[in-house]
Coordinates of C-alpha atoms and ligand atoms in Angstrom, one line a residue:
M1 CA 21.1 -26.8 -21.3
I2 CA 19.7 -24.5 -18.6
Y3 CA 20.4 -27.1 -16.0
N4 CA 24.1 -27.4 -16.7
I5 CA 24.8 -23.8 -15.8
C6 CA 23.1 -24.4 -12.4
N7 CA 25.7 -24.8 -9.6
R8 CA 25.6 -28.0 -7.7
N9 CA 25.0 -26.4 -4.3
Y10 CA 21.4 -25.4 -3.6
N11 CA 22.5 -22.5 -1.4
S12 CA 25.1 -21.1 -3.8
P13 CA 24.8 -17.4 -4.2
I14 CA 25.2 -18.0 -8.0
L15 CA 22.1 -20.3 -8.1
T16 CA 19.6 -18.0 -9.8
G17 CA 15.9 -18.1 -9.3
H18 CA 15.6 -19.8 -12.7
C19 CA 18.0 -22.5 -11.7
M20 CA 16.2 -23.1 -8.5
A21 CA 13.0 -23.6 -10.4
V22 CA 14.8 -26.1 -12.6
V23 CA 16.1 -28.0 -9.6
E24 CA 12.7 -28.0 -8.0
D25 CA 11.2 -29.5 -11.2
L26 CA 13.9 -32.3 -11.1
K27 CA 13.0 -33.1 -7.5
K28 CA 9.3 -33.3 -8.4
E29 CA 10.0 -35.6 -11.4
A30 CA 12.1 -38.0 -9.2
G31 CA 9.7 -37.9 -6.3
I32 CA 6.7 -38.8 -8.5
A33 CA 8.6 -41.5 -10.5
A34 CA 9.2 -43.5 -7.3
C35 CA 5.5 -44.0 -6.9
K36 CA 5.6 -46.7 -9.6
Y37 CA 6.9 -49.0 -6.9
V38 CA 3.9 -48.5 -4.6
K39 CA 1.0 -51.0 -4.9
N40 CA -2.2 -51.5 -3.1
G41 CA -1.9 -52.9 0.4
M42 CA 1.7 -51.9 0.8
K43 CA 3.2 -50.6 4.2
I44 CA 5.5 -47.8 3.1
G45 CA 8.3 -45.9 5.0
L46 CA 7.9 -42.2 4.2
G47 CA 11.2 -40.4 4.0
T48 CA 12.0 -36.8 4.8
G49 CA 13.2 -33.9 2.6
S50 CA 12.3 -31.7 -0.3
T51 CA 12.5 -34.4 -3.0
V52 CA 10.5 -37.2 -1.2
K53 CA 7.9 -34.5 -0.4
Y54 CA 6.8 -35.0 -4.0
T55 CA 6.4 -38.7 -3.5
I56 CA 4.2 -38.1 -0.5
I57 CA 2.1 -35.6 -2.3
E58 CA 1.6 -38.0 -5.2
L59 CA 0.7 -40.8 -2.9
G60 CA -1.9 -38.5 -1.3
R61 CA -3.3 -37.8 -4.8
R62 CA -3.5 -41.5 -5.6
I63 CA -5.3 -42.2 -2.3
A64 CA -7.8 -39.4 -3.0
E65 CA -8.3 -40.0 -6.7
E66 CA -7.5 -43.7 -7.4
D67 CA -8.5 -45.3 -4.1
L68 CA -4.9 -46.4 -3.4
Q69 CA -4.8 -48.3 -0.2
I70 CA -1.5 -48.0 1.8
M71 CA -0.3 -47.5 5.3
G72 CA 2.6 -45.1 5.9
V73 CA 5.3 -44.9 8.6
P74 CA 6.7 -41.4 8.7
T75 CA 10.4 -40.7 9.4
S76 CA 10.0 -37.3 10.9
E77 CA 7.5 -35.0 12.5
V78 CA 7.6 -32.9 9.4
T79 CA 6.7 -35.8 7.2
K80 CA 4.1 -36.9 9.6
E81 CA 2.3 -33.6 9.4
L82 CA 2.6 -33.5 5.6
A83 CA 1.1 -37.1 5.3
Q84 CA -1.7 -36.2 7.8
S85 CA -2.6 -33.2 5.8
L86 CA -3.0 -35.5 2.7
N87 CA -5.1 -38.1 4.6
I88 CA -2.4 -40.8 4.2
P89 CA -3.2 -43.4 6.8
L90 CA -0.2 -43.6 9.2
S91 CA 1.1 -46.1 11.8
D92 CA 4.4 -46.9 13.5
L93 CA 6.9 -49.7 13.5
A94 CA 5.8 -50.8 17.0
E95 CA 2.3 -51.5 15.6
I96 CA 3.0 -52.9 12.1
G97 CA 6.6 -54.2 12.3
K98 CA 8.0 -55.0 8.8
L99 CA 7.5 -52.6 5.9
D100 CA 7.3 -53.4 2.2
L101 CA 9.3 -50.4 1.0
T102 CA 10.8 -47.2 2.1
I103 CA 11.1 -44.2 -0.3
D104 CA 13.5 -41.5 0.9
G105 CA 15.9 -38.8 -0.4
A106 CA 19.6 -38.7 0.0
D107 CA 22.4 -36.0 0.2
E108 CA 24.8 -38.2 -1.8
F109 CA 24.9 -41.7 -3.4
D110 CA 27.9 -43.5 -4.7
P111 CA 28.2 -46.2 -7.5
N112 CA 27.7 -48.9 -4.8
Y113 CA 24.3 -47.5 -3.7
N114 CA 25.8 -46.3 -0.4
L115 CA 24.4 -43.0 0.8
I116 CA 24.9 -39.9 3.0
K117 CA 21.7 -38.9 4.6
G118 CA 20.7 -36.5 7.4
G119 CA 20.8 -33.2 5.7
G120 CA 17.4 -32.6 7.1
G121 CA 18.4 -34.0 10.5
A122 CA 16.1 -37.1 10.4
L123 CA 18.8 -39.7 9.8
T124 CA 18.2 -41.9 12.9
R125 CA 14.5 -42.5 12.2
E126 CA 15.2 -42.7 8.5
K127 CA 17.7 -45.5 9.1
I128 CA 15.4 -47.3 11.6
V129 CA 12.5 -47.3 9.1
A130 CA 14.7 -48.3 6.1
L131 CA 16.2 -51.2 8.0
A132 CA 12.7 -52.4 8.8
S133 CA 11.8 -52.4 5.1
N134 CA 12.0 -55.1 2.5
A135 CA 13.5 -52.6 0.1
M136 CA 14.6 -49.0 -0.2
V137 CA 14.1 -46.6 -3.2
V138 CA 16.0 -43.3 -3.1
V139 CA 14.9 -40.3 -5.0
A140 CA 17.4 -37.7 -6.1
D141 CA 18.6 -35.3 -8.8
D142 CA 21.9 -36.0 -10.4
R143 CA 23.7 -33.4 -8.3
K144 CA 23.6 -36.0 -5.5
Q145 CA 25.6 -38.6 -7.6
V146 CA 29.2 -38.9 -6.6
S147 CA 32.1 -41.2 -7.2
T148 CA 33.1 -41.2 -3.6
L149 CA 31.0 -40.1 -0.6
G150 CA 32.0 -37.2 1.6
Q151 CA 31.9 -33.9 -0.1
F152 CA 28.6 -33.4 1.6
P153 CA 29.4 -33.0 5.3
L154 CA 28.5 -36.3 7.1
P155 CA 25.7 -35.8 9.6
V156 CA 26.1 -37.6 12.9
E157 CA 23.4 -37.5 15.5
V158 CA 24.7 -37.2 19.1
T159 CA 23.3 -37.0 22.6
V160 CA 23.1 -33.5 24.0
S161 CA 25.2 -34.4 27.0
N162 CA 28.0 -35.9 25.0
W163 CA 28.3 -33.8 21.9
E164 CA 31.5 -32.1 22.8
S165 CA 33.4 -35.3 23.5
V166 CA 32.1 -36.9 20.3
K167 CA 33.2 -33.8 18.4
E168 CA 36.6 -34.2 19.9
Q169 CA 36.9 -37.8 18.9
I170 CA 35.6 -37.4 15.4
S171 CA 38.0 -34.5 14.9
H172 CA 40.9 -36.9 15.2
I173 CA 39.8 -39.0 12.3
C174 CA 38.1 -36.2 10.2
P175 CA 40.4 -34.1 8.0
G176 CA 38.1 -31.2 7.9
D177 CA 35.9 -29.2 10.4
V178 CA 33.4 -30.9 12.6
N179 CA 30.6 -28.5 13.3
L180 CA 27.7 -28.5 15.6
R181 CA 24.5 -27.8 13.4
E182 CA 22.8 -24.6 14.4
T183 CA 19.7 -22.8 13.3
T184 CA 19.8 -19.1 14.0
E185 CA 22.7 -19.5 16.4
V186 CA 21.1 -22.1 18.6
P187 CA 21.8 -25.8 18.2
F188 CA 19.5 -27.7 15.8
V189 CA 17.5 -30.3 17.8
T190 CA 16.4 -33.4 16.1
D191 CA 12.9 -35.1 16.6
N192 CA 14.7 -37.4 19.1
G193 CA 16.0 -34.5 21.2
G194 CA 19.6 -35.0 19.9
Y195 CA 22.1 -32.7 18.3
I196 CA 23.8 -33.0 14.8
L197 CA 27.6 -32.9 14.1
D198 CA 28.3 -32.1 10.4
C199 CA 31.7 -33.7 9.6
N200 CA 33.7 -32.4 6.6
F201 CA 35.5 -35.6 5.5
G202 CA 35.8 -34.5 1.9
P203 CA 35.2 -36.9 -1.0
M204 CA 37.3 -39.6 0.5
I205 CA 34.8 -42.0 2.3
S206 CA 35.8 -45.1 0.2
K207 CA 35.0 -47.5 2.9
P208 CA 31.7 -46.2 4.4
D209 CA 31.0 -49.4 6.3
V210 CA 34.3 -49.0 8.2
L211 CA 33.8 -45.4 9.0
E212 CA 30.2 -46.0 10.1
K213 CA 31.3 -48.6 12.6
R214 CA 34.2 -46.5 13.8
I215 CA 32.0 -43.4 14.5
N216 CA 29.2 -45.5 16.0
A217 CA 31.7 -46.8 18.6
F218 CA 32.1 -43.4 20.1
E219 CA 30.1 -43.0 23.3
G220 CA 27.3 -40.5 22.8
V221 CA 26.7 -41.2 19.1
V222 CA 23.1 -42.0 18.3
E223 CA 23.4 -42.6 14.6
V224 CA 25.7 -41.9 11.6
G225 CA 24.3 -40.7 8.4
L226 CA 26.0 -43.4 6.3
F227 CA 23.5 -45.9 4.8
V228 CA 25.6 -48.9 3.6
G229 CA 24.0 -51.8 1.8
I230 CA 20.5 -50.5 2.5
C231 CA 19.4 -48.8 -0.8
D232 CA 18.2 -51.0 -3.7
V233 CA 17.2 -48.4 -6.4
V234 CA 18.0 -44.8 -7.1
I235 CA 15.7 -42.8 -9.2
I236 CA 17.8 -40.0 -10.7
S237 CA 16.4 -37.0 -12.4
S238 CA 18.5 -34.8 -14.7
S239 CA 18.0 -32.5 -17.6
S240 CA 17.9 -35.5 -19.9
G241 CA 15.1 -37.2 -18.0
I242 CA 14.5 -39.9 -15.4
K243 CA 16.9 -42.8 -14.9
T244 CA 16.1 -45.8 -12.6
S245 CA 19.3 -47.3 -11.4
T246 CA 18.8 -50.7 -9.9
K247 CA 21.4 -52.4 -7.7
P248 CA 22.5 -55.6 -9.3
N249 CA 21.4 -58.6 -7.1
G250 CA 19.6 -56.0 -4.9
R251 CA 16.1 -56.7 -3.4
L252 CA 14.4 -55.0 -6.4
S253 CA 16.5 -56.4 -9.2
Ligands
5RP301 C1 16.8 -35.8 5.7 C2 17.5 -36.5 4.7 C3 17.0 -36.1 3.3 O1 16.5 -37.2 2.7 C4 18.2 -35.6 2.5 O2 18.8 -34.5 3.2 C5 17.8 -35.2 1.1 O3 16.9 -34.1 1.2 P1 16.5 -33.3 -0.1 O4 15.7 -34.2 -1.0 O5 15.7 -32.1 0.5 O6 17.7 -32.8 -0.7 O7 18.4 -37.3 4.7 O8 17.4 -36.2 7.0

């Protein structure tokens, strides 16, 4: 299989152009498949990232061609711009409160439907929107599926004034490096005006609820990119097709 020779890391130097195209197809398939959960009249949380982008494009198509009626709440400025360009009606939580469903990507998911998110830096709004939703569907290709979370560096949003002290505190509990996220040698700034620390725990986060609480207790932490007990369904694309994995006793089971 072509896909099986693709390295798991998007940015790997050995990921060939062909493999990148295969991965892009997998993202598209997962993103579009999630639209089966979207019905007329729903209020939908619109996630952030290169996989859920395809969900948003498909919703825009259904609005234009099939008269789908929905209201979206975007989780980032990038998603807001994309949705506006597709004429998806938008609102915010202050105005509409509870949402029917959020669809979003993930950097990792484990067998208990717990997630690492924040690779795109939008974790805080993503969590607020997901928590305001009656259910959460995650779209991902099978490279994101892990037995234990943590190979992907855990993103933690921090206030600009406290980032150094938070980094110091997390370093005491994190076996690997804790790095301030940068873009072209300046700190990456989130939509909320915060910074991101990427924390290399390694694949050892077996109790994500405990770690989330522990990190959240450090002064200056805005949000931790662990989503525990929030996701109900993962739509997983792979070279063998699409699989919908539904959490037993979850909100969509
Ligand atoms: C953004 C996120 C994304 O959902 C996550 O990084 C996955 O993105 P992609 O689909 O591009 O791999 O959490 O903050």
